Amino acid sequence: MVVRLLCRYLSPRRFSSAVQAGVFFVGLLLVSYLVYSTFLAPGAPPKEVVLDRIARAGRKPGDAYARVRDDTSRRGPGEQGEAVRLSGEEKARGEEDMKKWFMNVVVSDKISLDRSIRDARRDECKSISYDLSSLPRASVVIIFTDEAWTPLLRTVHSVINRSPPELLQEVILLDDNSQRDELKEKLDEYVKRFDGLVKIVRKNVRHGLIRAKLAGAREATGEVVVFLDSHCEANHGWLEPLVARIAENPSVIICPIIDYINSKDFSYSGDPYAQSVGGFTWSLHFTWEPLSESEKQRRKSPTEYIRSPTMAGGLLAANREYFFHVGGYDEEMDIWGGENLEISFRVWTCGGSIEFIPCSHVGHIFRDGHPYNMTGRGGNKDVHGTNSKRLAEVWMDDYKRMYYLHRSDLKTKDVGDLSERHKLRKDLQCKPFKWFLDNIVPDKFIPDENVQEYGMVQAVVGGQKICLDTLQQDEKGSYGMGIYFCQGGGSSAQLISLARDGRLRRETSCAHGVVRERETSGTVVMRNCREKGDEWKREGDQLRHANSGLCLSIRGIKSGEKVIIEVCDASAPEQQWKFVKS
Ligand code: UD2
Ligand code: MN
């Protein structure tokens, strides 16, 4: 019966022309082949996968891979970006993982590689429509060295699941000399399911993440190159706004908003209203800073890009030609660190810009340590330091002195040949670092410029030189300012400025006088200068705290203890302070 019906249906008389018949039969063959290869062939994937493949048949590589559409009804460990809690023996194994991997791999292994996560975008982003056919295609480069299996593959799955096929040229897995067998043996087999969309490039010499990114970008064929760390999850609609912005302006280097994936329980937290931008410290570390007033004013809509002075480093997208035109990365930087500030200073001063795209979100597992060997070439145990010296020497002009305040040990250190990077800077006719300071980070405090006084703040009592000193307290939080024997040699723990505005401060922390009610002396607490910071006045050699009227003093305190403020006494040697250079 079925056969008879089929024969009748397929009878040539039904076609008005031979061409139509031909098209029909070719189509039928294709569909039968797909049905066979997917349903009947060994290891056939599930039905949804097959239907999706059929729907996409005959298009670009990888299109036959079923992209899992996020499903708010998905349930299971970690679905919807929820935390996974372990107990018993698994919990113990998970805790071991934290020491080895700095992430809980037991938890990761329990979560589907296609897990659902909540859309982290604000509503205004969701209603933007993109003309996919006219946007450039992107190569997504994921670099890794001995990454754990499931976090690495979840990165790949999330990229493929949440990128429109029209925009995804390829995914390049750049293996930076991993040693684990599963990464060497099983990965090639695994990625076959992506039907040519995922390429593996292996380096049999450890490159370090900077050269690894360059190597990945050199393999890329898309007009846009996107870099990701190997423990990310791309969020809904992450790719469209990135490529759209690059299409609009090819000389921008842009970053998605980096959402937080907890390394212990893998919960995903996205902030739709995230408004932080990148900054830096003079010791050349990356910092998060609040959005400046001027940038708030400039932006016309909450979906518009945010100009950022620097970037965190891992997650970025660029027009591939522009990326290389503007100098890629410094090939001589090793293993980890420094390249993110280098590319930031370079792009801004050489005519481009760094932007964050609020409608693009990607989650990243922030780890407390590095699960791989951090030693660079020649046994270098200080790759961040030496990489940063390269950037300071090439891009910061005389302001490199600020870096050497923190790292005087590196002043004479050989960090390799810099001539190519100097030449790049000259060829691109990049602006001086001062331009960057004046125009891109006008609020950045420069401890020795435009200040009333700067140096070690020294009192001499009984022939002994005593200086204000941070006493190695963490400058990130607030802490009581101390005193210590003067160190000389430009020890950064003792360098303090009396700024134009009367604030007694360091790079980011400002001195507050703290006096309890009805008391006539108090302490000096350093807090982030974002909280306004008290005013201090010079009176002769005294330093008077304006609010309380008390003076900075070391009466009755020893080296290693906290400095005080007390009733001013112009004749007390404990209250006479000089800013000295060394
Ligand atoms: C941050 C960046 C990272 C990089 C680094 C500074 C984010 C989210 N991450 O550190 O991309 O800019 O700051 O240099 O902003 N890797 C290699 N070879 C190596 C070392 C690392 O391929 O020799 C890979 C590693 O597997 C990972 C990526 O490089 O995929 C970044 O390393 P990380 O995750 O340890 O760096 P992270 O996030 O602390
Ligand atoms: Mn990372």
Coordinates of C-alpha atoms and ligand atoms in Angstrom, one line a residue:
M1 CA 0.0 0.0 0.0
V2 CA 2.7 2.5 1.1
V3 CA 4.9 1.4 -1.8
R4 CA 2.0 1.9 -4.3
L5 CA 1.2 5.3 -3.0
L6 CA 4.8 6.3 -3.1
C7 CA 5.1 5.1 -6.7
R8 CA 2.1 7.1 -7.7
Y9 CA 3.4 10.1 -5.9
L10 CA 6.7 9.8 -7.5
S11 CA 5.4 9.0 -11.0
P12 CA 7.1 11.3 -13.6
R13 CA 3.7 12.5 -14.8
R14 CA 3.5 14.6 -11.6
F15 CA 6.3 16.9 -12.8
S16 CA 5.7 19.4 -15.4
S17 CA 9.3 19.4 -16.6
A18 CA 12.3 17.2 -16.4
V19 CA 14.3 19.9 -14.5
Q20 CA 11.7 19.9 -11.7
A21 CA 12.0 16.2 -11.5
G22 CA 15.8 16.3 -11.4
V23 CA 15.7 18.8 -8.5
F24 CA 13.2 16.7 -6.7
F25 CA 15.3 13.5 -6.9
V26 CA 18.5 15.2 -6.0
G27 CA 16.8 16.6 -2.9
L28 CA 15.3 13.2 -2.1
L29 CA 18.8 11.6 -2.3
L30 CA 20.3 14.3 0.0
V31 CA 17.6 13.9 2.6
S32 CA 17.8 10.1 2.5
Y33 CA 21.6 10.3 2.8
L34 CA 21.3 12.6 5.8
V35 CA 18.6 10.4 7.4
Y36 CA 20.8 7.4 6.9
S37 CA 24.0 9.0 8.1
T38 CA 22.4 10.5 11.1
F39 CA 19.7 8.1 12.3
L40 CA 20.9 4.8 11.1
A41 CA 24.7 5.0 10.9
P42 CA 26.5 3.9 14.0
G43 CA 26.6 6.5 16.8
A44 CA 23.6 8.4 15.4
P45 CA 22.8 11.6 17.2
P46 CA 19.3 12.3 18.6
K47 CA 16.4 13.3 16.5
E48 CA 16.5 17.1 17.1
V49 CA 20.0 17.0 15.9
V50 CA 19.1 15.3 12.7
L51 CA 16.2 17.6 11.9
D52 CA 18.4 20.5 12.5
R53 CA 21.1 19.1 10.2
I54 CA 18.6 18.5 7.5
A55 CA 17.3 22.0 7.8
R56 CA 20.9 23.3 7.3
A57 CA 22.1 20.8 4.7
G58 CA 24.0 22.1 1.8
R59 CA 25.3 25.2 3.5
K60 CA 28.6 26.1 5.0
P61 CA 30.9 23.8 7.0
G62 CA 29.6 23.1 10.4
D63 CA 26.1 24.1 9.5
A64 CA 25.1 20.4 9.7
Y65 CA 26.0 20.4 13.4
A66 CA 22.8 20.9 15.4
R67 CA 23.0 24.0 17.5
V68 CA 21.2 23.5 20.7
R69 CA 18.7 26.3 21.1
D70 CA 18.6 27.4 24.7
D71 CA 15.7 26.0 26.4
T72 CA 14.4 27.6 29.5
S73 CA 12.8 24.2 30.4
R74 CA 16.2 22.4 30.5
R75 CA 16.7 20.8 33.9
G76 CA 19.8 19.2 35.3
P77 CA 23.0 20.0 37.2
G78 CA 24.1 23.6 36.4
E79 CA 21.2 24.3 34.0
Q80 CA 20.1 27.9 33.8
G81 CA 23.6 28.7 35.1
E82 CA 22.7 27.5 38.6
A83 CA 25.3 26.4 41.1
V84 CA 26.1 22.7 41.5
R85 CA 26.6 21.5 45.1
L86 CA 28.5 18.3 45.8
S87 CA 28.4 16.0 48.8
G88 CA 30.4 13.1 50.3
E89 CA 33.2 11.7 48.3
E90 CA 32.6 13.9 45.3
K91 CA 32.8 17.0 47.5
A92 CA 36.2 15.8 48.7
R93 CA 37.4 15.2 45.1
G94 CA 36.1 18.6 44.1
E95 CA 38.2 20.2 46.8
E96 CA 41.3 18.4 45.6
D97 CA 40.5 19.8 42.1
M98 CA 40.6 23.3 43.5
K99 CA 44.2 22.8 44.4
K100 CA 45.2 21.3 41.2
W101 CA 43.1 23.1 38.6
F102 CA 41.9 26.1 40.6
M103 CA 38.5 25.1 39.5
N104 CA 36.1 22.3 40.5
V105 CA 36.4 19.9 37.6
V106 CA 34.1 17.4 39.3
V107 CA 31.4 20.0 39.2
S108 CA 32.2 20.9 35.6
D109 CA 32.0 17.2 34.6
K110 CA 28.5 17.0 35.9
I111 CA 27.1 19.8 33.8
S112 CA 26.0 19.4 30.2
L113 CA 28.4 20.8 27.7
D114 CA 25.3 22.4 26.2
R115 CA 24.0 23.7 29.5
S116 CA 21.5 26.6 29.4
I117 CA 22.4 29.9 30.9
R118 CA 20.2 32.9 31.5
D119 CA 20.3 35.7 29.0
A120 CA 22.6 38.3 30.6
R121 CA 21.7 41.2 28.3
R122 CA 19.5 44.1 29.2
D123 CA 16.2 44.2 27.4
E124 CA 17.2 47.0 25.1
C125 CA 19.8 44.7 23.6
K126 CA 17.4 41.9 22.9
S127 CA 15.3 43.9 20.5
I128 CA 18.2 45.0 18.2
S129 CA 18.0 43.2 14.9
Y130 CA 21.1 42.5 12.7
D131 CA 21.3 41.9 9.0
L132 CA 23.3 38.7 9.3
S133 CA 23.9 38.4 5.5
S134 CA 25.8 41.7 5.4
L135 CA 27.9 41.3 8.5
P136 CA 31.5 40.0 8.4
R137 CA 32.2 36.5 9.6
A138 CA 34.3 35.7 12.6
S139 CA 37.0 33.1 13.4
V140 CA 36.9 32.3 17.1
V141 CA 40.3 31.5 18.5
I142 CA 40.4 29.5 21.7
I143 CA 43.9 29.1 23.1
F144 CA 44.7 26.5 25.8
T145 CA 47.4 24.7 27.5
D146 CA 46.4 21.5 29.4
E147 CA 42.9 22.8 30.1
A148 CA 40.4 20.5 31.8
W149 CA 38.3 18.7 29.2
T150 CA 34.7 19.8 30.1
P151 CA 35.5 23.5 30.6
L152 CA 37.3 23.6 27.3
L153 CA 34.6 21.8 25.4
R154 CA 31.8 23.8 27.0
T155 CA 33.6 26.9 25.6
V156 CA 33.4 25.4 22.2
H157 CA 29.8 24.2 22.5
S158 CA 28.6 27.5 23.9
V159 CA 30.2 29.4 21.0
I160 CA 28.6 27.1 18.4
N161 CA 25.3 27.0 20.1
R162 CA 25.0 30.7 20.5
S163 CA 26.5 32.0 17.3
P164 CA 24.4 32.5 14.2
P165 CA 25.8 30.1 11.6
E166 CA 26.0 32.9 9.2
L167 CA 28.5 34.7 11.3
L168 CA 30.7 31.9 12.5
Q169 CA 33.5 31.2 10.0
E170 CA 35.3 28.7 12.2
V171 CA 36.5 27.8 15.7
I172 CA 40.3 27.4 16.0
L173 CA 41.5 25.5 19.0
L174 CA 45.1 26.5 19.5
D175 CA 46.7 23.9 21.7
D176 CA 49.8 25.4 23.3
N177 CA 51.8 22.2 23.8
S178 CA 49.4 20.4 26.1
Q179 CA 50.8 17.3 27.6
R180 CA 47.6 15.5 28.7
D181 CA 46.8 12.4 26.6
E182 CA 43.1 13.1 26.2
L183 CA 43.9 16.5 24.6
K184 CA 46.4 14.9 22.3
E185 CA 44.3 11.8 21.3
K186 CA 40.6 12.3 21.9
L187 CA 40.1 15.9 20.8
D188 CA 40.4 15.4 17.1
E189 CA 37.9 12.6 17.2
Y190 CA 35.5 14.7 19.4
V191 CA 35.5 17.7 17.1
K192 CA 34.5 15.7 14.1
R193 CA 30.9 16.1 15.2
F194 CA 31.2 19.8 14.3
D195 CA 31.5 18.8 10.7
G196 CA 34.6 20.8 9.8
L197 CA 33.7 23.9 11.8
V198 CA 36.3 23.3 14.5
K199 CA 40.0 23.2 13.6
I200 CA 42.7 22.1 15.9
V201 CA 46.2 23.7 15.6
R202 CA 48.9 22.2 17.8
K203 CA 52.2 23.7 18.8
N204 CA 54.8 21.3 19.9
V205 CA 56.8 24.0 21.6
R206 CA 55.2 26.0 24.5
H207 CA 54.3 29.4 23.1
G208 CA 52.8 31.1 26.1
L209 CA 49.5 32.8 25.7
I210 CA 50.7 35.8 23.8
R211 CA 52.4 33.9 21.0
A212 CA 49.6 31.4 21.1
K213 CA 47.1 34.1 20.3
L214 CA 49.2 35.4 17.5
A215 CA 49.6 31.8 16.1
G216 CA 45.8 31.4 16.3
A217 CA 45.1 34.6 14.6
R218 CA 47.5 33.7 11.8
E219 CA 45.4 30.5 11.1
A220 CA 42.2 32.4 11.1
T221 CA 40.4 33.1 7.8
G222 CA 37.4 35.2 9.0
E223 CA 37.3 38.9 8.5
V224 CA 37.0 39.2 12.2
V225 CA 39.0 37.4 14.8
V226 CA 37.7 36.8 18.3
F227 CA 39.9 35.5 21.1
L228 CA 38.6 33.6 24.1
D229 CA 40.1 31.8 27.1
S230 CA 39.5 28.1 27.2
H231 CA 37.1 28.2 30.2
C232 CA 34.3 30.5 28.9
E233 CA 30.7 30.3 28.1
A234 CA 29.3 32.6 25.3
N235 CA 26.0 34.1 26.3
H236 CA 22.9 34.7 24.2
G237 CA 23.5 36.9 21.2
W238 CA 27.1 37.5 22.1
L239 CA 28.6 37.6 18.6
E240 CA 26.2 39.8 16.6
P241 CA 27.0 43.1 18.4
L242 CA 30.7 42.4 18.2
V243 CA 30.9 41.9 14.5
A244 CA 28.4 44.7 13.9
R245 CA 30.6 47.2 15.7
I246 CA 33.7 46.1 13.8
A247 CA 31.8 46.4 10.5
E248 CA 31.0 49.9 11.5
N249 CA 34.5 50.8 12.6
P250 CA 37.3 48.5 11.7
S251 CA 39.9 50.3 13.8
V252 CA 38.4 49.4 17.2
I253 CA 39.4 46.5 19.4
I254 CA 36.4 45.4 21.3
C255 CA 35.6 43.3 24.3
P256 CA 32.4 41.7 25.4
I257 CA 31.2 42.2 29.0
I258 CA 32.9 39.5 31.0
D259 CA 30.5 37.7 33.2
Y260 CA 31.5 35.7 36.3
I261 CA 31.5 31.9 36.4
N262 CA 32.3 30.7 39.9
S263 CA 35.3 28.4 39.9
K264 CA 33.9 26.3 42.8
D265 CA 30.2 25.7 41.9
F266 CA 30.1 26.9 38.2
S267 CA 27.2 29.3 38.9
Y268 CA 27.0 31.9 36.1
S269 CA 26.4 35.5 37.2
G270 CA 25.9 38.1 34.5
D271 CA 25.2 41.8 35.1
P272 CA 23.0 43.3 32.4
Y273 CA 23.9 46.8 33.7
A274 CA 27.7 46.2 34.0
Q275 CA 29.4 49.6 33.5
S276 CA 32.9 49.1 34.6
V277 CA 35.8 50.0 32.3
G278 CA 39.5 49.0 32.4
G279 CA 42.2 50.9 34.2
F280 CA 45.8 50.2 35.3
T281 CA 48.1 50.6 38.1
W282 CA 51.6 52.0 37.8
S283 CA 52.9 48.6 38.7
L284 CA 51.2 47.7 35.4
H285 CA 48.4 45.5 36.6
F286 CA 44.9 45.7 35.2
T287 CA 42.1 47.2 37.3
W288 CA 38.4 47.7 37.0
E289 CA 37.2 51.3 37.3
P290 CA 33.8 53.0 37.3
L291 CA 32.6 54.6 34.1
S292 CA 33.8 58.2 33.9
E293 CA 31.3 61.1 33.9
S294 CA 32.4 62.2 30.4
E295 CA 31.8 58.8 28.9
K296 CA 28.4 58.7 30.6
Q297 CA 27.6 62.0 28.9
R298 CA 28.9 60.9 25.5
R299 CA 26.8 57.8 25.3
K300 CA 23.4 58.3 23.7
S301 CA 21.9 54.9 24.6
P302 CA 22.5 52.1 27.0
T303 CA 23.3 49.7 24.1
E304 CA 26.0 51.9 22.7
Y305 CA 29.7 50.8 23.1
I306 CA 31.7 52.1 26.1
R307 CA 35.1 53.5 25.5
S308 CA 37.6 51.9 27.9
P309 CA 41.2 52.9 28.6
T310 CA 42.4 49.3 28.9
M311 CA 41.1 45.7 28.6
A312 CA 41.4 42.7 30.8
G313 CA 43.0 40.7 28.0
G314 CA 41.3 37.4 27.4
L315 CA 38.2 38.2 25.5
L316 CA 38.4 40.5 22.5
A317 CA 37.5 40.9 18.9
A318 CA 39.0 42.8 16.1
N319 CA 39.1 43.1 12.4
R320 CA 41.9 40.6 11.6
E321 CA 43.7 42.9 9.2
Y322 CA 43.6 45.8 11.6
F323 CA 44.7 43.6 14.5
F324 CA 47.9 42.8 12.6
H325 CA 48.3 46.3 11.1
V326 CA 48.3 47.8 14.6
G327 CA 51.0 45.3 15.7
G328 CA 49.2 42.1 16.9
Y329 CA 51.0 41.4 20.1
D330 CA 54.7 41.7 21.1
E331 CA 56.1 38.3 20.0
E332 CA 58.8 38.5 22.6
M333 CA 56.4 38.6 25.5
D334 CA 56.4 35.2 27.3
I335 CA 53.8 32.9 28.9
W336 CA 51.3 35.3 30.7
G337 CA 50.8 39.0 31.5
G338 CA 51.4 42.5 30.2
E339 CA 50.0 42.0 26.7
N340 CA 46.6 43.4 27.7
L341 CA 47.9 46.8 28.8
E342 CA 50.4 46.8 25.9
I343 CA 47.6 46.3 23.3
S344 CA 45.5 48.9 25.1
F345 CA 48.2 51.7 25.2
R346 CA 49.2 50.9 21.7
V347 CA 45.8 50.9 20.1
W348 CA 44.8 54.2 21.7
T349 CA 48.0 56.0 20.9
C350 CA 48.2 54.6 17.4
G351 CA 44.8 56.0 16.3
G352 CA 42.4 53.2 17.3
S353 CA 40.2 52.6 20.3
I354 CA 39.3 50.0 22.9
E355 CA 35.6 49.5 23.5
F356 CA 33.4 47.4 25.6
I357 CA 30.1 46.2 24.0
P358 CA 27.4 46.1 26.6
C359 CA 25.1 43.9 24.5
S360 CA 27.7 41.1 24.2
H361 CA 28.2 38.9 27.3
V362 CA 30.7 36.0 27.7
G363 CA 31.2 34.2 31.0
H364 CA 34.7 33.4 32.2
I365 CA 35.9 31.2 35.1
F366 CA 38.1 33.3 37.2
R367 CA 40.7 31.2 38.9
D368 CA 42.8 32.0 41.9
G369 CA 45.9 30.5 40.3
H370 CA 47.5 29.1 37.2
P371 CA 47.2 25.3 36.7
Y372 CA 50.2 25.4 34.4
N373 CA 53.9 26.1 34.6
M374 CA 54.4 29.9 34.7
T375 CA 58.2 29.7 34.0
G376 CA 59.2 31.4 30.8
R377 CA 62.2 31.1 28.6
G378 CA 65.6 30.8 30.3
G379 CA 63.9 29.8 33.6
N380 CA 62.2 33.3 33.9
K381 CA 60.0 33.2 37.0
D382 CA 58.8 36.7 36.6
V383 CA 57.1 36.8 33.2
H384 CA 54.6 39.5 34.2
G385 CA 57.5 41.7 35.3
T386 CA 59.6 41.3 32.3
N387 CA 56.7 41.5 29.8
S388 CA 55.6 44.7 31.5
K389 CA 59.1 46.1 31.3
R390 CA 58.9 45.6 27.5
L391 CA 55.7 47.5 27.4
A392 CA 56.9 50.3 29.6
E393 CA 60.1 50.7 27.6
V394 CA 58.3 50.9 24.3
W395 CA 55.1 52.7 25.0
M396 CA 55.4 54.8 28.1
D397 CA 58.1 57.3 27.3
D398 CA 59.4 58.9 30.5
Y399 CA 56.4 57.6 32.5
K400 CA 58.2 54.2 32.6
R401 CA 59.8 55.8 35.7
M402 CA 56.5 55.1 37.5
Y403 CA 56.8 51.4 36.7
Y404 CA 60.4 51.3 38.0
L405 CA 59.3 52.9 41.2
H406 CA 57.6 49.6 41.9
R407 CA 60.1 47.4 40.1
S408 CA 63.5 49.1 40.6
D409 CA 65.0 45.6 40.4
L410 CA 64.1 45.5 36.7
K411 CA 65.8 48.8 35.7
T412 CA 68.9 47.0 34.5
K413 CA 67.3 43.7 33.5
D414 CA 67.7 42.6 29.9
V415 CA 64.3 41.9 28.5
G416 CA 65.4 41.2 24.9
D417 CA 65.5 43.2 21.7
L418 CA 63.0 46.0 21.5
S419 CA 63.9 47.5 18.2
E420 CA 61.1 46.0 16.2
R421 CA 58.5 47.3 18.6
H422 CA 60.1 50.8 18.6
K423 CA 60.0 50.7 14.8
L424 CA 56.4 49.7 14.8
R425 CA 55.6 52.7 17.1
K426 CA 57.5 55.0 14.7
D427 CA 56.0 53.5 11.5
L428 CA 52.5 53.9 12.9
Q429 CA 53.3 57.4 14.1
C430 CA 51.8 56.8 17.4
K431 CA 51.1 59.6 19.9
P432 CA 53.2 60.0 23.1
F433 CA 52.1 58.3 26.3
K434 CA 51.3 61.8 27.7
W435 CA 48.6 62.1 25.1
F436 CA 47.0 58.9 26.5
L437 CA 47.2 60.2 30.0
D438 CA 45.8 63.6 29.1
N439 CA 43.0 62.3 26.9
I440 CA 42.1 58.8 27.7
V441 CA 42.7 58.6 31.5
P442 CA 42.6 62.3 32.6
D443 CA 41.8 61.3 36.1
K444 CA 44.7 59.0 36.5
F445 CA 46.9 60.3 39.4
I446 CA 50.5 60.8 38.5
P447 CA 52.2 60.9 41.9
D448 CA 55.1 63.2 41.0
E449 CA 53.3 65.6 38.5
N450 CA 51.3 68.7 39.4
V451 CA 51.5 68.0 43.1
Q452 CA 52.5 70.3 46.0
E453 CA 55.1 67.8 47.3
Y454 CA 56.2 64.2 46.6
G455 CA 58.6 61.8 48.1
M456 CA 59.3 59.9 51.3
V457 CA 57.6 61.7 54.2
Q458 CA 60.3 61.9 56.8
A459 CA 60.5 63.0 60.4
V460 CA 63.8 63.0 62.3
V461 CA 63.7 62.3 66.0
G462 CA 66.9 61.7 68.1
G463 CA 68.9 61.5 64.9
Q464 CA 66.7 58.6 63.7
K465 CA 65.0 59.0 60.3
I466 CA 61.4 57.7 60.3
C467 CA 59.1 57.7 57.3
L468 CA 55.5 57.1 56.6
D469 CA 55.2 53.5 55.3
T470 CA 52.3 51.3 54.1
L471 CA 53.8 48.5 56.2
Q472 CA 53.1 46.1 53.3
Q473 CA 49.4 46.3 53.9
D474 CA 47.2 45.4 51.0
E475 CA 46.5 48.7 49.1
K476 CA 43.3 47.3 47.7
G477 CA 41.4 47.7 51.0
S478 CA 41.6 50.4 53.6
Y479 CA 44.4 50.2 56.2
G480 CA 46.1 52.3 58.9
M481 CA 49.1 54.2 57.7
G482 CA 52.3 53.3 59.6
I483 CA 55.9 54.4 60.0
Y484 CA 59.1 52.7 59.4
F485 CA 62.8 53.5 59.2
C486 CA 63.4 55.4 55.9
Q487 CA 64.3 52.9 53.2
G488 CA 65.7 55.2 50.4
G489 CA 66.3 53.8 47.0
G490 CA 62.8 54.8 46.0
S491 CA 60.9 52.1 48.0
S492 CA 57.4 52.5 46.7
A493 CA 55.9 51.6 50.2
Q494 CA 57.1 55.0 51.4
L495 CA 56.3 57.3 48.5
I496 CA 53.5 59.7 49.1
S497 CA 52.2 62.9 47.5
L498 CA 50.6 66.0 48.8
A499 CA 48.3 66.6 45.9
R500 CA 47.2 70.0 44.6
D501 CA 43.8 69.5 46.1
G502 CA 45.3 69.0 49.6
R503 CA 44.9 65.2 49.7
L504 CA 47.7 63.2 51.2
R505 CA 47.8 60.2 48.9
R506 CA 49.3 57.3 47.1
E507 CA 48.3 56.1 43.6
T508 CA 44.8 55.0 44.6
S509 CA 44.5 55.5 48.3
C510 CA 44.0 58.7 50.3
A511 CA 44.7 59.6 53.9
H512 CA 41.7 60.1 56.2
G513 CA 42.1 61.3 59.8
V514 CA 40.0 59.3 62.2
V515 CA 39.4 60.8 65.6
R516 CA 36.9 59.4 68.1
E517 CA 34.5 61.8 69.8
R518 CA 35.9 63.7 72.7
E519 CA 39.4 62.4 72.0
T520 CA 42.4 64.6 71.1
S521 CA 44.3 62.2 69.0
G522 CA 43.5 59.7 66.3
T523 CA 44.8 57.5 63.5
V524 CA 45.3 57.9 59.8
V525 CA 43.4 55.5 57.6
M526 CA 44.1 55.0 53.9
R527 CA 41.0 54.5 51.8
N528 CA 40.3 54.4 48.1
C529 CA 40.4 58.0 46.8
R530 CA 37.0 57.5 45.2
E531 CA 35.7 58.3 48.7
K532 CA 36.7 61.9 48.5
G533 CA 39.6 62.0 51.0
D534 CA 40.4 64.5 53.7
E535 CA 42.3 67.7 53.2
W536 CA 45.8 68.2 54.7
K537 CA 47.5 71.6 55.1
R538 CA 51.1 72.5 55.3
E539 CA 52.0 74.7 58.3
G540 CA 55.7 75.2 58.3
D541 CA 56.9 71.6 58.5
Q542 CA 53.7 70.4 60.1
L543 CA 50.9 68.5 58.3
R544 CA 47.6 69.5 59.7
H545 CA 44.5 67.4 59.1
A546 CA 41.9 70.1 58.1
N547 CA 38.8 68.5 59.5
S548 CA 40.1 67.8 63.0
G549 CA 42.8 70.5 63.2
L550 CA 45.2 67.8 64.5
C551 CA 48.7 67.3 63.2
L552 CA 50.5 64.2 61.9
S553 CA 52.9 62.9 64.6
I554 CA 55.1 60.0 65.7
R555 CA 55.1 60.9 69.4
G556 CA 55.3 57.7 71.4
I557 CA 55.3 55.4 68.4
K558 CA 58.0 53.0 67.1
S559 CA 59.0 51.9 63.7
G560 CA 56.5 49.3 62.5
E561 CA 53.5 50.9 64.3
K562 CA 50.7 53.1 63.1
V563 CA 51.2 56.9 62.7
I564 CA 48.9 59.2 64.7
I565 CA 47.4 62.7 64.6
E566 CA 47.4 64.8 67.8
V567 CA 47.2 68.3 69.0
C568 CA 49.5 70.5 67.0
D569 CA 52.7 71.7 68.7
A570 CA 55.0 73.6 66.4
S571 CA 58.0 72.9 68.6
A572 CA 57.6 69.1 68.7
P573 CA 60.2 67.3 66.5
E574 CA 57.7 64.4 66.1
Q575 CA 55.5 66.7 64.0
Q576 CA 58.1 68.1 61.6
W577 CA 57.8 66.4 58.2
K578 CA 59.9 66.8 55.0
F579 CA 59.2 65.2 51.7
V580 CA 62.6 63.8 50.7
K581 CA 63.7 62.1 47.4
S582 CA 66.0 59.4 48.7
Ligands
UD2_1 C1 43.9 37.2 32.0 C2 43.2 37.1 30.7 C3 44.1 36.3 29.8 C4 45.4 37.1 29.6 C5 46.0 37.3 30.9 C6 47.2 38.2 30.9 C7 40.8 37.4 30.9 C8 39.5 36.7 31.1 N1 41.9 36.5 30.9 O1 44.3 36.1 32.7 O2 43.5 36.0 28.5 O3 45.1 38.3 28.9 O4 45.1 37.9 31.8 O5 48.2 37.7 30.1 O6 40.9 38.6 30.7 N2 47.5 29.7 28.0 C9 48.2 29.2 27.0 N3 49.6 29.1 27.1 C10 50.2 29.5 28.3 C11 49.4 30.1 29.3 C12 48.1 30.2 29.2 O7 47.7 28.9 25.9 O8 51.4 29.4 28.3 C13 46.0 29.9 27.9 C14 45.2 29.3 29.0 O9 44.9 27.9 28.8 C15 43.9 30.2 28.9 C16 44.5 31.5 28.4 O10 45.7 31.3 27.9 O11 43.0 29.7 28.0 C17 44.6 32.6 29.5 O12 45.2 32.1 30.7 P1 44.5 32.2 32.1 O13 43.1 31.8 32.0 O14 45.4 31.4 33.1 O15 44.6 33.7 32.3 P2 43.7 34.7 33.2 O16 42.3 34.5 32.9 O17 44.2 34.5 34.6
MN2 MN 41.2 32.8 32.1

